[in-house]
mmCIF file of C-alpha atoms and ligand atoms in Angstrom:
data_model
loop_
_atom_site.group_PDB
_atom_site.id
_atom_site.type_symbol
_atom_site.label_atom_id
_atom_site.label_comp_id
_atom_site.label_asym_id
_atom_site.label_seq_id
_atom_site.Cartn_x
_atom_site.Cartn_y
_atom_site.Cartn_z
ATOM 1 C CA MET A 1 -67.267 1.815 -36.744
ATOM 2 C CA ARG A 2 -68.665 0.678 -40.094
ATOM 3 C CA VAL A 3 -65.868 -0.944 -42.082
ATOM 4 C CA VAL A 4 -66.517 -1.720 -45.734
ATOM 5 C CA THR A 5 -64.063 -3.883 -47.626
ATOM 6 C CA LEU A 6 -63.495 -4.645 -51.308
ATOM 7 C CA ALA A 7 -62.370 -8.247 -51.434
ATOM 8 C CA GLY A 8 -61.086 -10.996 -53.690
ATOM 9 C CA GLY A 9 -60.350 -14.468 -52.318
ATOM 10 C CA THR A 10 -57.384 -15.811 -50.380
ATOM 11 C CA GLY A 11 -55.421 -12.607 -49.600
ATOM 12 C CA ALA A 12 -58.599 -10.817 -48.634
ATOM 13 C CA ALA A 13 -59.711 -13.700 -46.410
ATOM 14 C CA LYS A 14 -56.651 -13.313 -44.186
ATOM 15 C CA LEU A 15 -57.100 -9.582 -43.681
ATOM 16 C CA LEU A 16 -60.844 -10.055 -43.113
ATOM 17 C CA ARG A 17 -60.126 -12.603 -40.371
ATOM 18 C CA GLY A 18 -57.809 -10.002 -38.837
ATOM 19 C CA LEU A 19 -60.434 -7.246 -39.102
ATOM 20 C CA ALA A 20 -63.039 -9.556 -37.545
ATOM 21 C CA ALA A 21 -60.680 -9.978 -34.584
ATOM 22 C CA CYS A 22 -60.659 -6.180 -34.099
ATOM 23 C CA VAL A 23 -64.249 -5.082 -34.827
ATOM 24 C CA PRO A 24 -67.554 -6.910 -34.342
ATOM 25 C CA GLN A 25 -68.462 -8.867 -37.472
ATOM 26 C CA ARG A 26 -71.813 -7.056 -37.686
ATOM 27 C CA ASP A 27 -69.891 -3.807 -38.330
ATOM 28 C CA LEU A 28 -68.091 -5.392 -41.270
ATOM 29 C CA THR A 29 -69.388 -5.328 -44.863
ATOM 30 C CA VAL A 30 -67.606 -7.249 -47.596
ATOM 31 C CA ILE A 31 -68.136 -6.315 -51.247
ATOM 32 C CA GLY A 32 -66.953 -9.470 -52.983
ATOM 33 C CA ASN A 33 -65.648 -10.130 -56.471
ATOM 34 C CA THR A 34 -67.875 -12.318 -58.633
ATOM 35 C CA GLY A 35 -65.812 -12.003 -61.820
ATOM 36 C CA ASP A 36 -64.258 -15.403 -60.920
ATOM 37 C CA ASP A 37 -67.662 -17.100 -60.732
ATOM 38 C CA THR A 38 -67.951 -20.136 -62.922
ATOM 39 C CA GLU A 39 -70.166 -23.070 -63.777
ATOM 40 C CA ILE A 40 -68.855 -26.514 -62.900
ATOM 41 C CA TRP A 41 -70.983 -29.644 -63.510
ATOM 42 C CA GLY A 42 -73.980 -27.339 -63.957
ATOM 43 C CA LEU A 43 -73.397 -25.702 -60.563
ATOM 44 C CA HIS A 44 -72.867 -21.985 -59.946
ATOM 45 C CA VAL A 45 -69.586 -21.597 -58.037
ATOM 46 C CA SER A 46 -68.662 -18.214 -56.490
ATOM 47 C CA PRO A 47 -65.099 -18.904 -55.291
ATOM 48 C CA ASP A 48 -64.326 -15.505 -53.792
ATOM 49 C CA LEU A 49 -67.625 -15.129 -51.937
ATOM 50 C CA ASP A 50 -67.223 -18.648 -50.545
ATOM 51 C CA THR A 51 -63.608 -18.078 -49.515
ATOM 52 C CA VAL A 52 -64.653 -14.985 -47.564
ATOM 53 C CA ILE A 53 -67.664 -16.702 -45.966
ATOM 54 C CA TYR A 54 -65.641 -19.768 -44.962
ATOM 55 C CA ALA A 55 -62.849 -17.546 -43.578
ATOM 56 C CA LEU A 56 -65.264 -15.574 -41.395
ATOM 57 C CA ALA A 57 -67.035 -18.779 -40.357
ATOM 58 C CA GLY A 58 -63.650 -20.183 -39.274
ATOM 59 C CA THR A 59 -63.937 -23.167 -41.635
ATOM 60 C CA LEU A 60 -61.586 -22.157 -44.485
ATOM 61 C CA ASP A 61 -58.773 -24.581 -45.302
ATOM 62 C CA ALA A 62 -55.712 -22.720 -44.029
ATOM 63 C CA GLU A 63 -53.165 -24.451 -46.279
ATOM 64 C CA ARG A 64 -54.932 -24.093 -49.611
ATOM 65 C CA GLY A 65 -56.636 -20.782 -48.818
ATOM 66 C CA TRP A 66 -59.823 -21.971 -50.547
ATOM 67 C CA GLY A 67 -62.454 -24.614 -49.808
ATOM 68 C CA LEU A 68 -63.248 -26.149 -46.442
ATOM 69 C CA ALA A 69 -60.822 -27.523 -43.852
ATOM 70 C CA ASP A 70 -60.807 -31.339 -43.454
ATOM 71 C CA GLU A 71 -62.516 -31.663 -46.828
ATOM 72 C CA THR A 72 -62.869 -34.919 -48.786
ATOM 73 C CA PHE A 73 -63.093 -35.290 -52.570
ATOM 74 C CA GLN A 74 -65.060 -38.540 -53.064
ATOM 75 C CA CYS A 75 -67.585 -36.975 -55.439
ATOM 76 C CA LEU A 76 -64.754 -35.552 -57.562
ATOM 77 C CA ARG A 77 -63.311 -39.060 -57.959
ATOM 78 C CA ALA A 78 -66.727 -40.486 -58.804
ATOM 79 C CA MET A 79 -67.211 -37.742 -61.419
ATOM 80 C CA ALA A 80 -63.817 -38.634 -62.934
ATOM 81 C CA ALA A 81 -65.065 -42.217 -63.384
ATOM 82 C CA TYR A 82 -67.933 -40.778 -65.462
ATOM 83 C CA GLY A 83 -65.454 -38.862 -67.614
ATOM 84 C CA ALA A 84 -66.324 -35.420 -66.211
ATOM 85 C CA ASP A 85 -63.754 -32.598 -66.090
ATOM 86 C CA THR A 86 -62.083 -32.664 -62.683
ATOM 87 C CA TRP A 87 -59.456 -29.909 -62.942
ATOM 88 C CA PHE A 88 -61.524 -27.737 -60.598
ATOM 89 C CA ASN A 89 -61.459 -29.450 -57.221
ATOM 90 C CA LEU A 90 -64.912 -29.290 -55.696
ATOM 91 C CA GLY A 91 -64.935 -30.840 -52.234
ATOM 92 C CA ASP A 92 -67.776 -32.969 -50.905
ATOM 93 C CA ARG A 93 -69.000 -30.510 -48.266
ATOM 94 C CA ASP A 94 -68.237 -27.499 -50.452
ATOM 95 C CA LEU A 95 -70.681 -29.037 -52.960
ATOM 96 C CA ALA A 96 -73.519 -28.354 -50.520
ATOM 97 C CA THR A 97 -72.821 -24.614 -50.914
ATOM 98 C CA HIS A 98 -72.895 -24.788 -54.720
ATOM 99 C CA LEU A 99 -76.011 -26.993 -54.765
ATOM 100 C CA THR A 100 -77.840 -24.604 -52.438
ATOM 101 C CA ARG A 101 -76.754 -21.525 -54.394
ATOM 102 C CA THR A 102 -77.600 -23.047 -57.782
ATOM 103 C CA ARG A 103 -81.058 -24.188 -56.677
ATOM 104 C CA ALA A 104 -81.858 -20.767 -55.179
ATOM 105 C CA LEU A 105 -80.712 -18.969 -58.353
ATOM 106 C CA ARG A 106 -82.821 -21.339 -60.484
ATOM 107 C CA ASP A 107 -85.791 -20.574 -58.208
ATOM 108 C CA GLY A 108 -85.319 -16.895 -59.082
ATOM 109 C CA GLN A 109 -83.512 -15.697 -55.937
ATOM 110 C CA SER A 110 -80.802 -13.083 -56.409
ATOM 111 C CA LEU A 111 -77.140 -13.860 -55.796
ATOM 112 C CA SER A 112 -77.179 -11.303 -52.936
ATOM 113 C CA LEU A 113 -80.058 -13.029 -51.225
ATOM 114 C CA VAL A 114 -78.618 -16.524 -51.450
ATOM 115 C CA THR A 115 -75.177 -15.219 -50.379
ATOM 116 C CA ALA A 116 -76.740 -13.632 -47.276
ATOM 117 C CA ARG A 117 -78.566 -16.914 -46.540
ATOM 118 C CA LEU A 118 -75.427 -19.022 -46.904
ATOM 119 C CA ALA A 119 -73.408 -16.662 -44.697
ATOM 120 C CA ALA A 120 -76.106 -16.559 -41.994
ATOM 121 C CA ALA A 121 -76.468 -20.351 -42.038
ATOM 122 C CA LEU A 122 -72.731 -20.671 -41.362
ATOM 123 C CA GLY A 123 -72.872 -18.191 -38.480
ATOM 124 C CA VAL A 124 -71.245 -15.272 -40.289
ATOM 125 C CA ALA A 125 -72.538 -11.976 -38.893
ATOM 126 C CA ALA A 126 -70.650 -9.775 -41.372
ATOM 127 C CA ARG A 127 -72.640 -8.534 -44.359
ATOM 128 C CA ILE A 128 -71.362 -10.292 -47.485
ATOM 129 C CA LEU A 129 -72.471 -8.519 -50.655
ATOM 130 C CA PRO A 130 -71.628 -9.701 -54.153
ATOM 131 C CA MET A 131 -70.477 -6.690 -56.202
ATOM 132 C CA SER A 132 -73.459 -7.267 -58.491
ATOM 133 C CA ASP A 133 -76.379 -9.634 -58.924
ATOM 134 C CA ASP A 134 -75.809 -9.441 -62.675
ATOM 135 C CA PRO A 135 -73.294 -11.743 -64.355
ATOM 136 C CA VAL A 136 -69.853 -10.173 -64.771
ATOM 137 C CA ARG A 137 -67.134 -12.563 -65.938
ATOM 138 C CA THR A 138 -63.402 -11.886 -65.969
ATOM 139 C CA MET A 139 -62.124 -13.152 -69.305
ATOM 140 C CA ILE A 140 -58.420 -13.628 -69.943
ATOM 141 C CA ARG A 141 -57.261 -12.977 -73.496
ATOM 142 C CA THR A 142 -54.373 -15.267 -74.482
ATOM 143 C CA PRO A 143 -52.627 -15.821 -77.835
ATOM 144 C CA GLY A 144 -54.663 -19.060 -78.114
ATOM 145 C CA GLY A 145 -58.064 -17.500 -77.375
ATOM 146 C CA ARG A 146 -60.179 -16.326 -74.460
ATOM 147 C CA LEU A 147 -60.359 -18.220 -71.172
ATOM 148 C CA THR A 148 -62.554 -17.770 -68.125
ATOM 149 C CA PHE A 149 -60.562 -16.800 -65.032
ATOM 150 C CA GLN A 150 -60.786 -20.312 -63.540
ATOM 151 C CA GLU A 151 -59.692 -21.935 -66.838
ATOM 152 C CA TYR A 152 -56.671 -19.604 -66.845
ATOM 153 C CA PHE A 153 -55.841 -19.811 -63.144
ATOM 154 C CA VAL A 154 -56.685 -23.399 -62.174
ATOM 155 C CA ARG A 155 -56.775 -25.446 -65.396
ATOM 156 C CA GLU A 156 -53.836 -23.694 -67.105
ATOM 157 C CA LYS A 157 -52.095 -22.890 -63.784
ATOM 158 C CA ALA A 158 -51.616 -19.280 -64.984
ATOM 159 C CA LEU A 159 -48.802 -20.506 -67.247
ATOM 160 C CA VAL A 160 -50.172 -19.142 -70.539
ATOM 161 C CA ASP A 161 -49.322 -15.678 -71.861
ATOM 162 C CA VAL A 162 -51.903 -12.997 -71.214
ATOM 163 C CA VAL A 163 -52.564 -10.243 -73.742
ATOM 164 C CA GLY A 164 -55.529 -8.632 -72.026
ATOM 165 C CA VAL A 165 -58.286 -8.890 -69.445
ATOM 166 C CA ASP A 166 -61.970 -8.081 -70.003
ATOM 167 C CA TYR A 167 -64.842 -7.844 -67.532
ATOM 168 C CA GLU A 168 -67.628 -9.285 -69.645
ATOM 169 C CA GLY A 169 -71.050 -7.948 -68.738
ATOM 170 C CA ALA A 170 -69.688 -5.176 -66.505
ATOM 171 C CA THR A 171 -71.014 -2.163 -68.389
ATOM 172 C CA ALA A 172 -74.592 -3.513 -68.197
ATOM 173 C CA ALA A 173 -74.278 -4.628 -64.563
ATOM 174 C CA GLN A 174 -75.738 -2.805 -61.598
ATOM 175 C CA PRO A 175 -74.180 -2.820 -58.144
ATOM 176 C CA ALA A 176 -75.956 -5.296 -55.866
ATOM 177 C CA PRO A 177 -78.471 -3.790 -53.422
ATOM 178 C CA GLY A 178 -76.664 -2.101 -50.559
ATOM 179 C CA VAL A 179 -73.257 -1.815 -52.239
ATOM 180 C CA LEU A 180 -73.271 1.917 -53.045
ATOM 181 C CA ASP A 181 -74.965 2.803 -49.770
ATOM 182 C CA ALA A 182 -72.423 0.802 -47.785
ATOM 183 C CA ILE A 183 -69.549 2.707 -49.432
ATOM 184 C CA ARG A 184 -71.243 6.093 -49.003
ATOM 185 C CA THR A 185 -72.039 5.571 -45.318
ATOM 186 C CA ALA A 186 -68.843 3.758 -44.293
ATOM 187 C CA ASP A 187 -66.486 5.073 -41.618
ATOM 188 C CA LEU A 188 -63.601 3.313 -43.355
ATOM 189 C CA VAL A 189 -63.262 1.592 -46.732
ATOM 190 C CA VAL A 190 -60.541 -1.052 -47.027
ATOM 191 C CA VAL A 191 -59.200 -2.401 -50.305
ATOM 192 C CA CYS A 192 -57.925 -5.856 -49.356
ATOM 193 C CA PRO A 193 -54.545 -7.156 -50.588
ATOM 194 C CA SER A 194 -56.148 -8.777 -53.612
ATOM 195 C CA ASN A 195 -55.140 -8.831 -57.274
ATOM 196 C CA PRO A 196 -55.841 -5.294 -58.584
ATOM 197 C CA VAL A 197 -56.684 -6.563 -62.084
ATOM 198 C CA THR A 198 -58.713 -9.747 -61.561
ATOM 199 C CA SER A 199 -60.040 -9.419 -57.986
ATOM 200 C CA VAL A 200 -60.589 -5.704 -57.321
ATOM 201 C CA GLY A 201 -60.712 -4.685 -61.022
ATOM 202 C CA PRO A 202 -64.062 -6.422 -61.680
ATOM 203 C CA ILE A 203 -65.601 -4.704 -58.628
ATOM 204 C CA LEU A 204 -64.409 -1.301 -59.878
ATOM 205 C CA ALA A 205 -65.785 -2.091 -63.357
ATOM 206 C CA VAL A 206 -69.365 -2.195 -62.042
ATOM 207 C CA PRO A 207 -70.844 1.221 -62.898
ATOM 208 C CA GLY A 208 -71.290 3.490 -59.896
ATOM 209 C CA ILE A 209 -68.752 1.859 -57.582
ATOM 210 C CA VAL A 210 -65.779 4.108 -58.466
ATOM 211 C CA ASP A 211 -68.043 7.170 -58.175
ATOM 212 C CA ALA A 212 -69.129 6.021 -54.718
ATOM 213 C CA LEU A 213 -65.477 5.502 -53.713
ATOM 214 C CA SER A 214 -64.632 8.999 -54.939
ATOM 215 C CA ALA A 215 -67.613 10.567 -53.162
ATOM 216 C CA THR A 216 -67.469 8.814 -49.779
ATOM 217 C CA ALA A 217 -66.308 10.863 -46.820
ATOM 218 C CA ALA A 218 -64.647 7.734 -45.419
ATOM 219 C CA PRO A 219 -60.909 7.312 -45.892
ATOM 220 C CA VAL A 220 -60.147 4.585 -48.436
ATOM 221 C CA VAL A 221 -57.185 2.527 -47.273
ATOM 222 C CA GLY A 222 -55.461 -0.174 -49.305
ATOM 223 C CA VAL A 223 -53.054 -2.970 -48.455
ATOM 224 C CA SER A 224 -50.572 -3.714 -51.222
ATOM 225 C CA PRO A 225 -50.693 -7.281 -52.607
ATOM 226 C CA ILE A 226 -47.270 -6.599 -54.144
ATOM 227 C CA VAL A 227 -44.131 -6.937 -52.056
ATOM 228 C CA GLY A 228 -40.622 -6.307 -53.369
ATOM 229 C CA GLY A 229 -41.573 -6.396 -57.050
ATOM 230 C CA ALA A 230 -43.642 -9.599 -56.927
ATOM 231 C CA ALA A 231 -47.123 -10.687 -55.957
ATOM 232 C CA VAL A 232 -47.470 -12.217 -52.477
ATOM 233 C CA ARG A 233 -49.429 -14.994 -54.191
ATOM 234 C CA GLY A 234 -50.901 -15.727 -57.607
ATOM 235 C CA PRO A 235 -50.528 -14.183 -61.052
ATOM 236 C CA ALA A 236 -51.030 -10.499 -60.161
ATOM 237 C CA ALA A 237 -47.680 -9.462 -61.676
ATOM 238 C CA ALA A 238 -48.392 -10.883 -65.162
ATOM 239 C CA LEU A 239 -51.888 -9.429 -65.136
ATOM 240 C CA MET A 240 -50.737 -5.979 -63.960
ATOM 241 C CA ARG A 241 -48.198 -5.961 -66.789
ATOM 242 C CA THR A 242 -51.029 -6.280 -69.340
ATOM 243 C CA ARG A 243 -52.453 -3.056 -67.919
ATOM 244 C CA GLY A 244 -49.111 -1.287 -68.107
ATOM 245 C CA LEU A 245 -48.962 -1.060 -64.316
ATOM 246 C CA PRO A 246 -45.527 -1.239 -62.640
ATOM 247 C CA ILE A 247 -45.123 -4.380 -60.494
ATOM 248 C CA SER A 248 -44.736 -2.463 -57.246
ATOM 249 C CA PRO A 249 -46.930 -0.646 -54.714
ATOM 250 C CA LEU A 250 -46.814 2.235 -57.230
ATOM 251 C CA GLY A 251 -48.726 0.082 -59.716
ATOM 252 C CA VAL A 252 -51.290 -0.726 -57.019
ATOM 253 C CA ALA A 253 -51.684 2.963 -56.154
ATOM 254 C CA SER A 254 -52.029 3.853 -59.857
ATOM 255 C CA ALA A 255 -54.845 1.300 -60.236
ATOM 256 C CA TYR A 256 -56.702 2.911 -57.329
ATOM 257 C CA ARG A 257 -56.143 6.583 -58.097
ATOM 258 C CA PRO A 258 -57.521 9.138 -57.403
ATOM 259 C CA TRP A 259 -59.731 7.831 -54.608
ATOM 260 C CA LEU A 260 -57.151 5.847 -52.601
ATOM 261 C CA ARG A 261 -56.123 7.905 -49.578
ATOM 262 C CA ARG A 262 -53.661 5.632 -47.810
ATOM 263 C CA LEU A 263 -51.687 2.496 -48.742
ATOM 264 C CA LEU A 264 -49.971 0.044 -46.425
ATOM 265 C CA ILE A 265 -46.848 -1.323 -48.077
ATOM 266 C CA ASP A 266 -44.175 -3.749 -46.985
ATOM 267 C CA ARG A 267 -41.123 -2.424 -45.170
ATOM 268 C CA SER A 268 -38.960 -3.762 -48.010
ATOM 269 C CA ASP A 269 -40.684 -1.294 -50.373
ATOM 270 C CA LEU A 270 -39.439 1.739 -48.449
ATOM 271 C CA ALA A 271 -37.969 3.091 -51.702
ATOM 272 C CA CYS A 272 -41.512 3.659 -53.070
ATOM 273 C CA VAL A 273 -42.624 6.016 -50.298
ATOM 274 C CA THR A 274 -41.539 9.318 -51.852
ATOM 275 C CA GLU A 275 -43.160 8.546 -55.203
ATOM 276 C CA LEU A 276 -46.365 7.312 -53.515
ATOM 277 C CA GLU A 277 -46.651 10.461 -51.450
ATOM 278 C CA ARG A 278 -46.018 12.471 -54.658
ATOM 279 C CA LEU A 279 -49.039 10.655 -56.142
ATOM 280 C CA GLY A 280 -51.015 11.959 -53.163
ATOM 281 C CA VAL A 281 -51.223 8.598 -51.354
ATOM 282 C CA GLN A 282 -50.258 8.524 -47.663
ATOM 283 C CA THR A 283 -47.976 5.567 -47.105
ATOM 284 C CA ASP A 284 -47.440 3.349 -44.091
ATOM 285 C CA LEU A 285 -44.805 0.655 -43.757
ATOM 286 C CA ALA A 286 -46.011 -2.642 -42.290
ATOM 287 C CA GLU A 287 -45.463 -6.394 -42.328
ATOM 288 C CA ILE A 288 -47.675 -7.197 -45.305
ATOM 289 C CA VAL A 289 -47.197 -10.974 -45.635
ATOM 290 C CA MET A 290 -49.618 -12.541 -43.141
ATOM 291 C CA LYS A 291 -48.005 -15.747 -41.937
ATOM 292 C CA SER A 292 -50.042 -16.285 -38.772
ATOM 293 C CA ARG A 293 -53.345 -15.349 -37.163
ATOM 294 C CA GLU A 294 -51.522 -12.881 -34.881
ATOM 295 C CA HIS A 295 -50.031 -11.320 -37.956
ATOM 296 C CA GLU A 296 -53.464 -10.990 -39.616
ATOM 297 C CA THR A 297 -54.778 -9.194 -36.539
ATOM 298 C CA GLU A 298 -51.728 -6.948 -36.297
ATOM 299 C CA LEU A 299 -52.042 -5.870 -39.933
ATOM 300 C CA ALA A 300 -55.800 -5.279 -39.466
ATOM 301 C CA ARG A 301 -54.992 -3.096 -36.460
ATOM 302 C CA ARG A 302 -52.652 -1.003 -38.598
ATOM 303 C CA VAL A 303 -55.358 -0.662 -41.270
ATOM 304 C CA LEU A 304 -57.847 0.560 -38.657
ATOM 305 C CA GLU A 305 -55.425 3.139 -37.224
ATOM 306 C CA ARG A 306 -56.613 6.698 -37.697
ATOM 307 C CA ARG A 307 -54.149 9.105 -39.276
HETATM 308 N N1 FO1 B 401 -57.997 -23.015 -56.698
HETATM 309 C C1 FO1 B 401 -57.085 -23.833 -57.227
HETATM 310 O O1 FO1 B 401 -55.933 -23.447 -57.404
HETATM 311 N N2 FO1 B 401 -57.421 -25.133 -57.604
HETATM 312 C C2 FO1 B 401 -58.676 -25.628 -57.433
HETATM 313 O O2 FO1 B 401 -58.953 -26.762 -57.783
HETATM 314 C C3 FO1 B 401 -59.653 -24.759 -56.825
HETATM 315 C C4 FO1 B 401 -60.940 -25.187 -56.541
HETATM 316 C C5 FO1 B 401 -61.834 -24.338 -55.865
HETATM 317 C C6 FO1 B 401 -63.103 -24.799 -55.497
HETATM 318 C C7 FO1 B 401 -63.980 -23.959 -54.837
HETATM 319 C C8 FO1 B 401 -63.591 -22.650 -54.531
HETATM 320 O O3 FO1 B 401 -64.439 -21.837 -53.877
HETATM 321 C C9 FO1 B 401 -62.333 -22.176 -54.874
HETATM 322 C C10 FO1 B 401 -61.441 -23.017 -55.548
HETATM 323 N N3 FO1 B 401 -60.170 -22.577 -55.886
HETATM 324 C C11 FO1 B 401 -59.273 -23.433 -56.471
HETATM 325 C C12 FO1 B 401 -59.759 -21.197 -55.618
HETATM 326 C C13 FO1 B 401 -60.088 -20.216 -56.772
HETATM 327 O O4 FO1 B 401 -59.811 -20.717 -58.011
HETATM 328 C C14 FO1 B 401 -59.218 -18.944 -56.695
HETATM 329 O O5 FO1 B 401 -58.439 -18.866 -55.569
HETATM 330 C C15 FO1 B 401 -59.990 -17.683 -56.748
HETATM 331 O O6 FO1 B 401 -60.946 -17.651 -57.748
HETATM 332 C C16 FO1 B 401 -59.054 -16.476 -56.888
HETATM 333 O O7 FO1 B 401 -59.434 -15.563 -55.966
#
């Protein structure tokens, strides 16, 4: 069974670990968000791709949900002594990933190629595809000016007001090799419980991807990142508001219409079922907040259920 997933970072990583416990990794394709990519100390950092790779390699830091487990930050401290910006915490071993990626990109390799190399080197058998090899950057419009996603999320701790979100470069971007084909030939497409505006939104903004989602014969199944009127984690609520989306599974379904066939929502959102079904989205109640590995696998099992 070929399972294709659209994925952001931390929330997606948990479900992907669950899916990898249910299907062989080689049957799993991840289309990852690169709108969060950024340059730190001259290095190209792809946080969401790395989070997914580390999760499937079994080396992701479980507490933080990003970076490597048992990481040290000696280089970060040394950079601080030189007066460098240190609001983005690059770990010592994580740096090896960014150094390798940056060198390969400078040598003319595509982001897809270097991503595949990094994943293979870490023993990940799943196919990890960036949404595009072209630069697409999620820019957050605030009353004080535009910020990159990482400036907004990490440096400003998502505490500034948001007036809009742009996917810079998206209209000129092409899907990375294999992305459209993977969607078209999938047996199941899964939209991970990631932020609809800043994690899945940039993927959908790449021309051709929404058309492929609409045309695929595979059911497209989503897992709501919103539970009981709030995001499970992160600033999804504030960002959805800028798009006029209700902060509920209904807002998630609206962002993914008309191609979303089925949505798993938390039991506490039972009240949304009638309206969701009216929108043409089959709805399943589940335990959405993944607090343990068993829980990740259980939710993945529910996602894989045929209806
Ligand atoms: N998130 C933070 O909240 N603070 C950090 O300092 C931070 C560093 C970091 C380094 C490498 C990496 O791959 C991810 C990192 N993240 C950090 C996570 C990242 O900012 C976000 O979780 C994603 O971009 C959102 O999906």
